[in-house]
PDB file of C-alpha atoms in Angstrom:
ATOM      1  CA  MET S   5      77.599  84.038 108.139  1.00 61.00           C
ATOM      2  CA  HIS S   6      78.641  83.134 104.593  1.00 73.00           C
ATOM      3  CA  THR S   7      78.484  79.964 102.533  1.00 82.00           C
ATOM      4  CA  ILE S   8      81.233  78.301 100.503  1.00 84.00           C
ATOM      5  CA  ARG S   9      80.365  75.812  97.753  1.00 86.00           C
ATOM      6  CA  LEU S  10      82.897  73.088  96.983  1.00 87.00           C
ATOM      7  CA  THR S  11      83.040  70.326  94.385  1.00 85.00           C
ATOM      8  CA  PRO S  12      85.543  67.555  95.176  1.00 85.00           C
ATOM      9  CA  LEU S  13      88.103  66.482  92.600  1.00 80.00           C
ATOM     10  CA  GLU S  14      88.431  62.876  91.468  1.00 79.00           C
ATOM     11  CA  GLU S  15      91.460  62.316  93.671  1.00 77.00           C
ATOM     12  CA  ASP S  16      89.444  63.357  96.748  1.00 82.00           C
ATOM     13  CA  THR S  17      87.271  60.223  96.480  1.00 87.00           C
ATOM     14  CA  GLY S  18      87.375  58.237  99.718  1.00 89.00           C
ATOM     15  CA  THR S  19      88.690  61.132 101.835  1.00 88.00           C
ATOM     16  CA  ARG S  20      86.969  61.833 105.136  1.00 89.00           C
ATOM     17  CA  LEU S  21      84.893  64.970 104.846  1.00 90.00           C
ATOM     18  CA  ASP S  22      86.493  66.745 107.824  1.00 88.00           C
ATOM     19  CA  SER S  23      89.934  66.161 106.318  1.00 85.00           C
ATOM     20  CA  PHE S  24      88.769  67.364 102.897  1.00 86.00           C
ATOM     21  CA  LEU S  25      87.296  70.558 104.360  1.00 86.00           C
ATOM     22  CA  SER S  26      90.439  71.364 106.334  1.00 80.00           C
ATOM     23  CA  ARG S  27      92.459  71.214 103.095  1.00 77.00           C
ATOM     24  CA  ARG S  28      90.045  73.150 100.885  1.00 79.00           C
ATOM     25  CA  VAL S  29      88.854  75.897 103.249  1.00 78.00           C
ATOM     26  CA  GLU S  30      91.713  78.247 104.086  1.00 68.00           C
ATOM     27  CA  GLY S  31      92.342  78.648 107.814  1.00 64.00           C
ATOM     28  CA  LEU S  32      89.999  75.786 108.790  1.00 72.00           C
ATOM     29  CA  THR S  33      91.551  73.116 110.995  1.00 73.00           C
ATOM     30  CA  ARG S  34      90.336  69.526 110.971  1.00 77.00           C
ATOM     31  CA  SER S  35      88.883  69.886 114.479  1.00 78.00           C
ATOM     32  CA  ALA S  36      87.035  73.050 113.415  1.00 78.00           C
ATOM     33  CA  ALA S  37      85.706  71.198 110.358  1.00 83.00           C
ATOM     34  CA  ALA S  38      84.470  68.402 112.627  1.00 85.00           C
ATOM     35  CA  ARG S  39      82.635  70.979 114.777  1.00 84.00           C
ATOM     36  CA  LEU S  40      80.942  72.444 111.696  1.00 86.00           C
ATOM     37  CA  LEU S  41      79.818  68.942 110.708  1.00 88.00           C
ATOM     38  CA  ALA S  42      78.471  68.244 114.197  1.00 87.00           C
ATOM     39  CA  GLU S  43      76.581  71.553 114.189  1.00 86.00           C
ATOM     40  CA  GLY S  44      74.941  70.816 110.825  1.00 88.00           C
ATOM     41  CA  CYS S  45      76.787  73.635 109.047  1.00 89.00           C
ATOM     42  CA  VAL S  46      77.801  71.360 106.156  1.00 91.00           C
ATOM     43  CA  THR S  47      75.450  69.871 103.565  1.00 91.00           C
ATOM     44  CA  CYS S  48      76.132  67.327 100.857  1.00 90.00           C
ATOM     45  CA  ASP S  49      73.739  67.613  97.895  1.00 89.00           C
ATOM     46  CA  GLY S  50      71.313  69.356 100.231  1.00 87.00           C
ATOM     47  CA  ALA S  51      71.455  66.805 103.064  1.00 89.00           C
ATOM     48  CA  VAL S  52      73.475  66.878 106.295  1.00 90.00           C
ATOM     49  CA  PRO S  53      76.139  64.117 106.133  1.00 89.00           C
ATOM     50  CA  GLY S  54      77.331  62.026 109.051  1.00 84.00           C
ATOM     51  CA  LYS S  55      80.531  62.897 110.867  1.00 78.00           C
ATOM     52  CA  SER S  56      82.374  59.954 109.264  1.00 84.00           C
ATOM     53  CA  TYR S  57      81.177  60.710 105.721  1.00 91.00           C
ATOM     54  CA  ARG S  58      83.709  60.042 102.963  1.00 91.00           C
ATOM     55  CA  ILE S  59      83.815  61.823  99.612  1.00 90.00           C
ATOM     56  CA  ALA S  60      82.035  59.826  96.903  1.00 89.00           C
ATOM     57  CA  GLY S  61      82.901  62.124  94.004  1.00 84.00           C
ATOM     58  CA  GLY S  62      80.720  64.566  92.092  1.00 83.00           C
ATOM     59  CA  GLU S  63      78.704  65.792  95.070  1.00 88.00           C
ATOM     60  CA  GLU S  64      78.177  69.477  95.867  1.00 89.00           C
ATOM     61  CA  LEU S  65      79.175  70.547  99.348  1.00 90.00           C
ATOM     62  CA  CYS S  66      77.965  73.715 101.046  1.00 89.00           C
ATOM     63  CA  VAL S  67      79.813  74.981 104.118  1.00 89.00           C
ATOM     64  CA  THR S  68      78.236  77.731 106.216  1.00 86.00           C
ATOM     65  CA  LEU S  69      80.928  79.561 108.143  1.00 77.00           C
ATOM     66  CA  PRO S  70      80.033  81.689 111.164  1.00 70.00           C
ATOM     67  CA  GLU S  71      81.189  85.274 111.136  1.00 64.00           C
ATOM     68  CA  ALA S  72      84.494  85.576 112.916  1.00 55.00           C
ATOM     69  CA  GLU S  73      85.883  88.848 114.123  1.00 56.00           C
ATOM     70  CA  GLU S  74      89.111  89.508 112.313  1.00 59.00           C
ATOM     71  CA  PRO S  75      92.066  90.524 114.472  1.00 61.00           C
ATOM     72  CA  GLU S  76      93.210  94.144 114.401  1.00 76.00           C
ATOM     73  CA  ALA S  77      96.224  94.779 112.211  1.00 84.00           C
ATOM     74  CA  VAL S  78      99.109  96.250 114.194  1.00 89.00           C
ATOM     75  CA  PRO S  79     102.621  97.215 113.043  1.00 92.00           C
ATOM     76  CA  GLN S  80     105.255  94.515 113.488  1.00 94.00           C
ATOM     77  CA  ASP S  81     108.956  94.741 112.744  1.00 95.00           C
ATOM     78  CA  ILE S  82     109.098  91.921 110.192  1.00 95.00           C
ATOM     79  CA  PRO S  83     111.841  92.013 107.520  1.00 95.00           C
ATOM     80  CA  LEU S  84     110.577  92.731 104.002  1.00 96.00           C
ATOM     81  CA  ASP S  85     112.243  92.025 100.662  1.00 96.00           C
ATOM     82  CA  VAL S  86     111.299  95.295  98.951  1.00 97.00           C
ATOM     83  CA  VAL S  87     111.709  95.083  95.167  1.00 97.00           C
ATOM     84  CA  TYR S  88     110.351  98.559  94.346  1.00 97.00           C
ATOM     85  CA  GLU S  89     109.106 101.509  96.369  1.00 96.00           C
ATOM     86  CA  ASP S  90     108.175 105.151  95.822  1.00 95.00           C
ATOM     87  CA  GLU S  91     105.648 107.601  97.287  1.00 95.00           C
ATOM     88  CA  ASP S  92     102.701 105.790  95.685  1.00 95.00           C
ATOM     89  CA  VAL S  93     103.390 102.056  95.657  1.00 96.00           C
ATOM     90  CA  ILE S  94     105.495  99.355  97.243  1.00 96.00           C
ATOM     91  CA  VAL S  95     106.245  95.965  95.681  1.00 97.00           C
ATOM     92  CA  VAL S  96     107.431  93.143  97.935  1.00 97.00           C
ATOM     93  CA  ASN S  97     108.793  89.670  97.255  1.00 97.00           C
ATOM     94  CA  LYS S  98     106.601  87.724  99.692  1.00 96.00           C
ATOM     95  CA  PRO S  99     108.140  84.551 101.130  1.00 95.00           C
ATOM     96  CA  VAL S 100     106.434  81.170 101.304  1.00 92.00           C
ATOM     97  CA  GLY S 101     104.420  80.827 104.505  1.00 89.00           C
ATOM     98  CA  MET S 102     103.537  84.504 104.974  1.00 92.00           C
ATOM     99  CA  VAL S 103      99.821  85.322 105.050  1.00 89.00           C
ATOM    100  CA  VAL S 104      98.889  88.578 103.292  1.00 90.00           C
ATOM    101  CA  HIS S 105      96.544  90.058 105.907  1.00 86.00           C
ATOM    102  CA  PRO S 106      95.361  89.167 109.437  1.00 83.00           C
ATOM    103  CA  ALA S 107      92.448  86.732 109.586  1.00 77.00           C
ATOM    104  CA  PRO S 108      91.039  84.227 112.076  1.00 71.00           C
ATOM    105  CA  GLY S 109      93.821  81.733 112.732  1.00 70.00           C
ATOM    106  CA  HIS S 110      96.475  84.191 111.545  1.00 76.00           C
ATOM    107  CA  PRO S 111      96.251  87.208 113.873  1.00 80.00           C
ATOM    108  CA  ASP S 112      99.727  88.579 113.191  1.00 86.00           C
ATOM    109  CA  GLY S 113     102.998  87.972 111.397  1.00 91.00           C
ATOM    110  CA  THR S 114     101.338  88.915 108.108  1.00 91.00           C
ATOM    111  CA  LEU S 115     102.428  91.085 105.216  1.00 94.00           C
ATOM    112  CA  VAL S 116     100.039  93.819 106.383  1.00 93.00           C
ATOM    113  CA  ASN S 117     101.637  93.823 109.851  1.00 93.00           C
ATOM    114  CA  ALA S 118     105.043  94.227 108.210  1.00 95.00           C
ATOM    115  CA  LEU S 119     103.829  96.950 105.816  1.00 95.00           C
ATOM    116  CA  LEU S 120     102.296  98.943 108.666  1.00 93.00           C
ATOM    117  CA  HIS S 121     105.681  98.995 110.398  1.00 93.00           C
ATOM    118  CA  HIS S 122     107.621  99.737 107.211  1.00 95.00           C
ATOM    119  CA  CYS S 123     105.288 102.382 105.749  1.00 93.00           C
ATOM    120  CA  GLY S 124     103.738 103.895 108.867  1.00 88.00           C
ATOM    121  CA  ASP S 125     100.576 105.801 107.977  1.00 84.00           C
ATOM    122  CA  SER S 126     101.464 105.825 104.279  1.00 88.00           C
ATOM    123  CA  LEU S 127      99.096 103.073 103.116  1.00 90.00           C
ATOM    124  CA  SER S 128      95.814 103.326 101.256  1.00 89.00           C
ATOM    125  CA  GLY S 129      92.733 103.200 103.475  1.00 84.00           C
ATOM    126  CA  ILE S 130      90.498 101.665 100.806  1.00 76.00           C
ATOM    127  CA  GLY S 131      91.145  98.130 102.020  1.00 72.00           C
ATOM    128  CA  GLY S 132      89.980  99.059 105.518  1.00 74.00           C
ATOM    129  CA  GLU S 133      91.826  98.625 108.802  1.00 72.00           C
ATOM    130  CA  LYS S 134      92.438  94.912 108.198  1.00 73.00           C
ATOM    131  CA  ARG S 135      93.787  95.226 104.625  1.00 81.00           C
ATOM    132  CA  PRO S 136      95.385  98.665 104.271  1.00 88.00           C
ATOM    133  CA  GLY S 137      96.996  99.123 100.873  1.00 89.00           C
ATOM    134  CA  ILE S 138      96.268  95.593  99.679  1.00 90.00           C
ATOM    135  CA  VAL S 139      95.309  95.594  95.973  1.00 90.00           C
ATOM    136  CA  HIS S 140      95.577  91.850  95.277  1.00 88.00           C
ATOM    137  CA  ARG S 141      96.615  88.731  97.179  1.00 85.00           C
ATOM    138  CA  ILE S 142      98.686  85.615  96.702  1.00 88.00           C
ATOM    139  CA  ASP S 143      98.352  82.404  98.687  1.00 87.00           C
ATOM    140  CA  ARG S 144     100.196  81.868 101.945  1.00 87.00           C
ATOM    141  CA  ASP S 145     102.305  79.051 100.468  1.00 88.00           C
ATOM    142  CA  THR S 146     103.013  80.891  97.204  1.00 92.00           C
ATOM    143  CA  SER S 147     106.020  83.203  97.026  1.00 95.00           C
ATOM    144  CA  GLY S 148     106.707  86.242  94.881  1.00 96.00           C
ATOM    145  CA  LEU S 149     105.711  89.734  93.885  1.00 97.00           C
ATOM    146  CA  ILE S 150     102.760  91.560  95.425  1.00 96.00           C
ATOM    147  CA  ILE S 151     101.976  95.264  95.108  1.00 95.00           C
ATOM    148  CA  ALA S 152     100.425  97.536  97.745  1.00 94.00           C
ATOM    149  CA  ALA S 153      99.159 101.108  97.390  1.00 94.00           C
ATOM    150  CA  LYS S 154     100.360 103.933  99.614  1.00 94.00           C
ATOM    151  CA  ASN S 155      97.416 106.237  98.934  1.00 92.00           C
ATOM    152  CA  ASP S 156      93.825 105.967  97.776  1.00 92.00           C
ATOM    153  CA  ALA S 157      94.463 107.425  94.307  1.00 92.00           C
ATOM    154  CA  ALA S 158      97.136 104.796  93.628  1.00 93.00           C
ATOM    155  CA  HIS S 159      94.864 102.061  95.002  1.00 92.00           C
ATOM    156  CA  LEU S 160      91.976 103.030  92.707  1.00 91.00           C
ATOM    157  CA  ALA S 161      94.266 103.222  89.672  1.00 92.00           C
ATOM    158  CA  LEU S 162      95.824  99.826  90.369  1.00 92.00           C
ATOM    159  CA  ALA S 163      92.426  98.232  91.066  1.00 89.00           C
ATOM    160  CA  ALA S 164      91.232  99.502  87.674  1.00 90.00           C
ATOM    161  CA  GLN S 165      94.301  97.967  86.005  1.00 90.00           C
ATOM    162  CA  LEU S 166      93.631  94.700  87.799  1.00 84.00           C
ATOM    163  CA  ALA S 167      90.072  94.744  86.427  1.00 80.00           C
ATOM    164  CA  ASP S 168      91.039  95.514  82.819  1.00 82.00           C
ATOM    165  CA  HIS S 169      94.081  93.188  82.868  1.00 81.00           C
ATOM    166  CA  THR S 170      96.722  95.879  82.309  1.00 87.00           C
ATOM    167  CA  LEU S 171      98.241  94.859  85.642  1.00 91.00           C
ATOM    168  CA  ALA S 172      99.984  91.688  84.462  1.00 90.00           C
ATOM    169  CA  ARG S 173     101.149  88.949  86.817  1.00 90.00           C
ATOM    170  CA  THR S 174     103.503  86.183  85.707  1.00 93.00           C
ATOM    171  CA  TYR S 175     104.181  82.986  87.651  1.00 93.00           C
ATOM    172  CA  GLU S 176     106.559  80.064  87.397  1.00 94.00           C
ATOM    173  CA  CYS S 177     105.640  76.630  88.681  1.00 94.00           C
ATOM    174  CA  LEU S 178     106.583  72.968  88.580  1.00 91.00           C
ATOM    175  CA  SER S 179     103.629  70.921  87.352  1.00 88.00           C
ATOM    176  CA  VAL S 180     103.304  67.163  87.849  1.00 83.00           C
ATOM    177  CA  ALA S 181     102.513  65.227  84.692  1.00 66.00           C
ATOM    178  CA  GLY S 182      99.420  63.076  84.312  1.00 53.00           C
ATOM    179  CA  GLY S 183      96.708  64.722  82.120  1.00 44.00           C
ATOM    180  CA  ARG S 184      95.801  66.733  78.985  1.00 40.00           C
ATOM    181  CA  PRO S 185      98.541  69.281  78.109  1.00 39.00           C
ATOM    182  CA  ALA S 186      96.238  72.297  77.698  1.00 35.00           C
ATOM    183  CA  ILE S 187      95.969  75.480  79.746  1.00 43.00           C
ATOM    184  CA  THR S 188      95.301  79.121  78.860  1.00 53.00           C
ATOM    185  CA  HIS S 189      98.330  81.490  78.865  1.00 75.00           C
ATOM    186  CA  TRP S 190     101.103  79.063  79.630  1.00 81.00           C
ATOM    187  CA  GLU S 191     104.428  78.104  78.141  1.00 87.00           C
ATOM    188  CA  VAL S 192     106.824  75.265  78.838  1.00 90.00           C
ATOM    189  CA  LEU S 193     110.229  76.331  80.103  1.00 93.00           C
ATOM    190  CA  ALA S 194     111.627  72.817  80.574  1.00 92.00           C
ATOM    191  CA  ARG S 195     110.486  69.205  80.759  1.00 92.00           C
ATOM    192  CA  TYR S 196     111.774  66.681  83.288  1.00 93.00           C
ATOM    193  CA  PRO S 197     110.734  63.084  84.043  1.00 90.00           C
ATOM    194  CA  GLY S 198     107.221  63.437  85.466  1.00 89.00           C
ATOM    195  CA  VAL S 199     107.502  67.205  86.007  1.00 92.00           C
ATOM    196  CA  THR S 200     107.155  70.261  83.725  1.00 92.00           C
ATOM    197  CA  HIS S 201     108.529  73.728  84.434  1.00 95.00           C
ATOM    198  CA  LEU S 202     105.888  76.253  83.332  1.00 93.00           C
ATOM    199  CA  ARG S 203     105.456  79.996  83.060  1.00 92.00           C
ATOM    200  CA  CYS S 204     101.828  81.104  83.551  1.00 90.00           C
ATOM    201  CA  ARG S 205     100.210  84.501  83.081  1.00 85.00           C
ATOM    202  CA  LEU S 206      97.052  85.511  84.922  1.00 75.00           C
ATOM    203  CA  GLU S 207      94.265  87.519  83.371  1.00 65.00           C
ATOM    204  CA  THR S 208      91.653  87.114  86.072  1.00 60.00           C
ATOM    205  CA  GLY S 209      92.243  86.821  89.789  1.00 59.00           C
ATOM    206  CA  ARG S 210      90.066  84.002  91.062  1.00 60.00           C
ATOM    207  CA  THR S 211      90.961  82.176  94.258  1.00 61.00           C
ATOM    208  CA  HIS S 212      93.811  79.676  93.735  1.00 73.00           C
ATOM    209  CA  GLN S 213      93.314  80.137  89.983  1.00 75.00           C
ATOM    210  CA  ILE S 214      96.543  78.597  88.679  1.00 86.00           C
ATOM    211  CA  ARG S 215      96.450  75.778  91.228  1.00 85.00           C
ATOM    212  CA  VAL S 216      92.836  74.871  90.432  1.00 80.00           C
ATOM    213  CA  HIS S 217      93.259  75.149  86.668  1.00 80.00           C
ATOM    214  CA  LEU S 218      96.366  72.974  86.525  1.00 86.00           C
ATOM    215  CA  ALA S 219      94.835  70.372  88.842  1.00 83.00           C
ATOM    216  CA  TYR S 220      91.679  70.282  86.694  1.00 79.00           C
ATOM    217  CA  ILE S 221      93.637  69.291  83.585  1.00 81.00           C
ATOM    218  CA  GLY S 222      95.609  66.676  85.513  1.00 83.00           C
ATOM    219  CA  HIS S 223      98.808  68.647  86.085  1.00 86.00           C
ATOM    220  CA  PRO S 224      98.703  69.758  89.751  1.00 89.00           C
ATOM    221  CA  ILE S 225     101.510  71.918  91.070  1.00 91.00           C
ATOM    222  CA  LEU S 226     104.319  70.100  92.829  1.00 92.00           C
ATOM    223  CA  GLY S 227     103.864  70.402  96.598  1.00 90.00           C
ATOM    224  CA  ASP S 228     100.200  71.458  96.430  1.00 88.00           C
ATOM    225  CA  THR S 229      98.629  69.294  99.154  1.00 83.00           C
ATOM    226  CA  VAL S 230      95.135  70.718  98.574  1.00 80.00           C
ATOM    227  CA  TYR S 231      94.624  70.263  94.834  1.00 80.00           C
ATOM    228  CA  GLY S 232      97.460  67.841  94.120  1.00 81.00           C
ATOM    229  CA  ASN S 233      99.154  64.981  95.931  1.00 77.00           C
ATOM    230  CA  ARG S 234      98.133  65.098  99.588  1.00 73.00           C
ATOM    231  CA  LYS S 235     101.600  64.086 100.772  1.00 78.00           C
ATOM    232  CA  PRO S 236     104.127  66.924 101.314  1.00 80.00           C
ATOM    233  CA  VAL S 237     107.135  66.954  99.001  1.00 86.00           C
ATOM    234  CA  PRO S 238     110.499  66.667 100.791  1.00 87.00           C
ATOM    235  CA  GLY S 239     112.375  69.924 100.465  1.00 87.00           C
ATOM    236  CA  LEU S 240     109.275  72.092  99.896  1.00 89.00           C
ATOM    237  CA  THR S 241     107.462  74.097 102.563  1.00 86.00           C
ATOM    238  CA  GLY S 242     104.643  75.033 100.164  1.00 84.00           C
ATOM    239  CA  GLN S 243     103.625  74.499  96.562  1.00 89.00           C
ATOM    240  CA  CYS S 244     106.266  75.182  93.888  1.00 93.00           C
ATOM    241  CA  LEU S 245     104.546  78.345  92.632  1.00 94.00           C
ATOM    242  CA  HIS S 246     106.292  81.715  92.496  1.00 95.00           C
ATOM    243  CA  ALA S 247     105.025  85.120  91.322  1.00 94.00           C
ATOM    244  CA  THR S 248     108.110  86.018  89.337  1.00 95.00           C
ATOM    245  CA  GLY S 249     106.896  88.989  87.279  1.00 95.00           C
ATOM    246  CA  LEU S 250     104.689  92.061  87.714  1.00 95.00           C
ATOM    247  CA  ARG S 251     103.890  94.742  85.141  1.00 95.00           C
ATOM    248  CA  PHE S 252     101.702  97.805  85.698  1.00 95.00           C
ATOM    249  CA  LEU S 253     101.252 101.442  84.719  1.00 95.00           C
ATOM    250  CA  HIS S 254     102.473 103.734  87.459  1.00 95.00           C
ATOM    251  CA  PRO S 255      99.364 105.295  89.032  1.00 93.00           C
ATOM    252  CA  ARG S 256     100.914 108.806  89.109  1.00 94.00           C
ATOM    253  CA  THR S 257     103.046 109.012  85.946  1.00 94.00           C
ATOM    254  CA  GLY S 258     101.273 106.486  83.725  1.00 93.00           C
ATOM    255  CA  ARG S 259     104.639 105.031  82.735  1.00 95.00           C
ATOM    256  CA  PRO S 260     104.990 101.240  82.528  1.00 95.00           C
ATOM    257  CA  VAL S 261     106.802  99.555  85.414  1.00 96.00           C
ATOM    258  CA  GLU S 262     108.027  95.995  84.912  1.00 96.00           C
ATOM    259  CA  LEU S 263     109.528  94.046  87.809  1.00 97.00           C
ATOM    260  CA  THR S 264     110.896  90.554  88.310  1.00 96.00           C
ATOM    261  CA  CYS S 265     112.269  88.658  91.284  1.00 95.00           C
ATOM    262  CA  PRO S 266     114.309  85.440  91.447  1.00 95.00           C
ATOM    263  CA  ARG S 267     112.853  82.085  92.372  1.00 95.00           C
ATOM    264  CA  PRO S 268     113.225  81.152  96.068  1.00 94.00           C
ATOM    265  CA  GLU S 269     116.023  78.822  97.141  1.00 94.00           C
ATOM    266  CA  GLU S 270     113.815  75.748  97.613  1.00 94.00           C
ATOM    267  CA  PHE S 271     112.421  76.183  94.074  1.00 95.00           C
ATOM    268  CA  GLU S 272     115.984  76.366  92.716  1.00 95.00           C
ATOM    269  CA  ARG S 273     117.054  73.317  94.722  1.00 94.00           C
ATOM    270  CA  MET S 274     114.127  71.369  93.278  1.00 93.00           C
ATOM    271  CA  LEU S 275     115.159  72.385  89.739  1.00 94.00           C
ATOM    272  CA  VAL S 276     118.693  71.156  90.406  1.00 94.00           C
ATOM    273  CA  LYS S 277     117.338  67.777  91.567  1.00 92.00           C
ATOM    274  CA  LEU S 278     115.158  67.491  88.474  1.00 92.00           C
ATOM    275  CA  GLN S 279     118.010  68.397  86.140  1.00 91.00           C
ATOM    276  CA  LYS S 280     120.062  65.550  87.581  1.00 88.00           C
ATOM    277  CA  ARG S 281     117.355  63.098  86.478  1.00 84.00           C
ATOM    278  CA  ILE S 282     117.849  63.889  82.798  1.00 78.00           C
TER     279      ILE S 282
END
């Protein structure tokens, strides 16, 4: 078992706890959250809340999740948008909605399943059977560039670059206005009524880092139903966040590799709509 600690945001006030948990804990359905509550696996400031508890704001929630056996990763013939590939690495433009590796609730149809079919046995074993070749991850509903290692030497070299920040990841997003205009490593690409087009650069790799940081300063990402507005945005299947750039030193040659990929169609359509408002 492992425990997750969560602190609700101001906009979560009044939300039923089971609904809140299903949005903030990846892969957890509302019915599964209700079962955890009934089994006493959730505490609020150290006490077990009732099943109809609503978020008050400022409380600390601890969720104890039972160990779940992860599904075995098997090759699946899933189309991949390969941006770069050689004998050591492969870089893919991941679509919105694709999970990176198999996990409870997502047994197949993942990037790993597709990579196993595409690469065969040529993937690093450092990530184990469930995450072969996976050096870093991006959220299911975030699109863009992700790199995987084809051998252990490449994996170790890329992991070291990830740790010392020489593996640079650049994102574009549409941020909803409503708070202090301050965030580390960001630049404004365009401003629209109520929405700002940003480019963000990651240094660390914490879970949902850009989404959490922007929401904290009052500028949640458009379409982010977990940290932003709970209502889906028409025309978006996920949040408007795209990993558009990736820069790293090739693990074999040491030469810099810099890659970009275009924004997905729904991101572009949203930009067109925003431009018409000006």
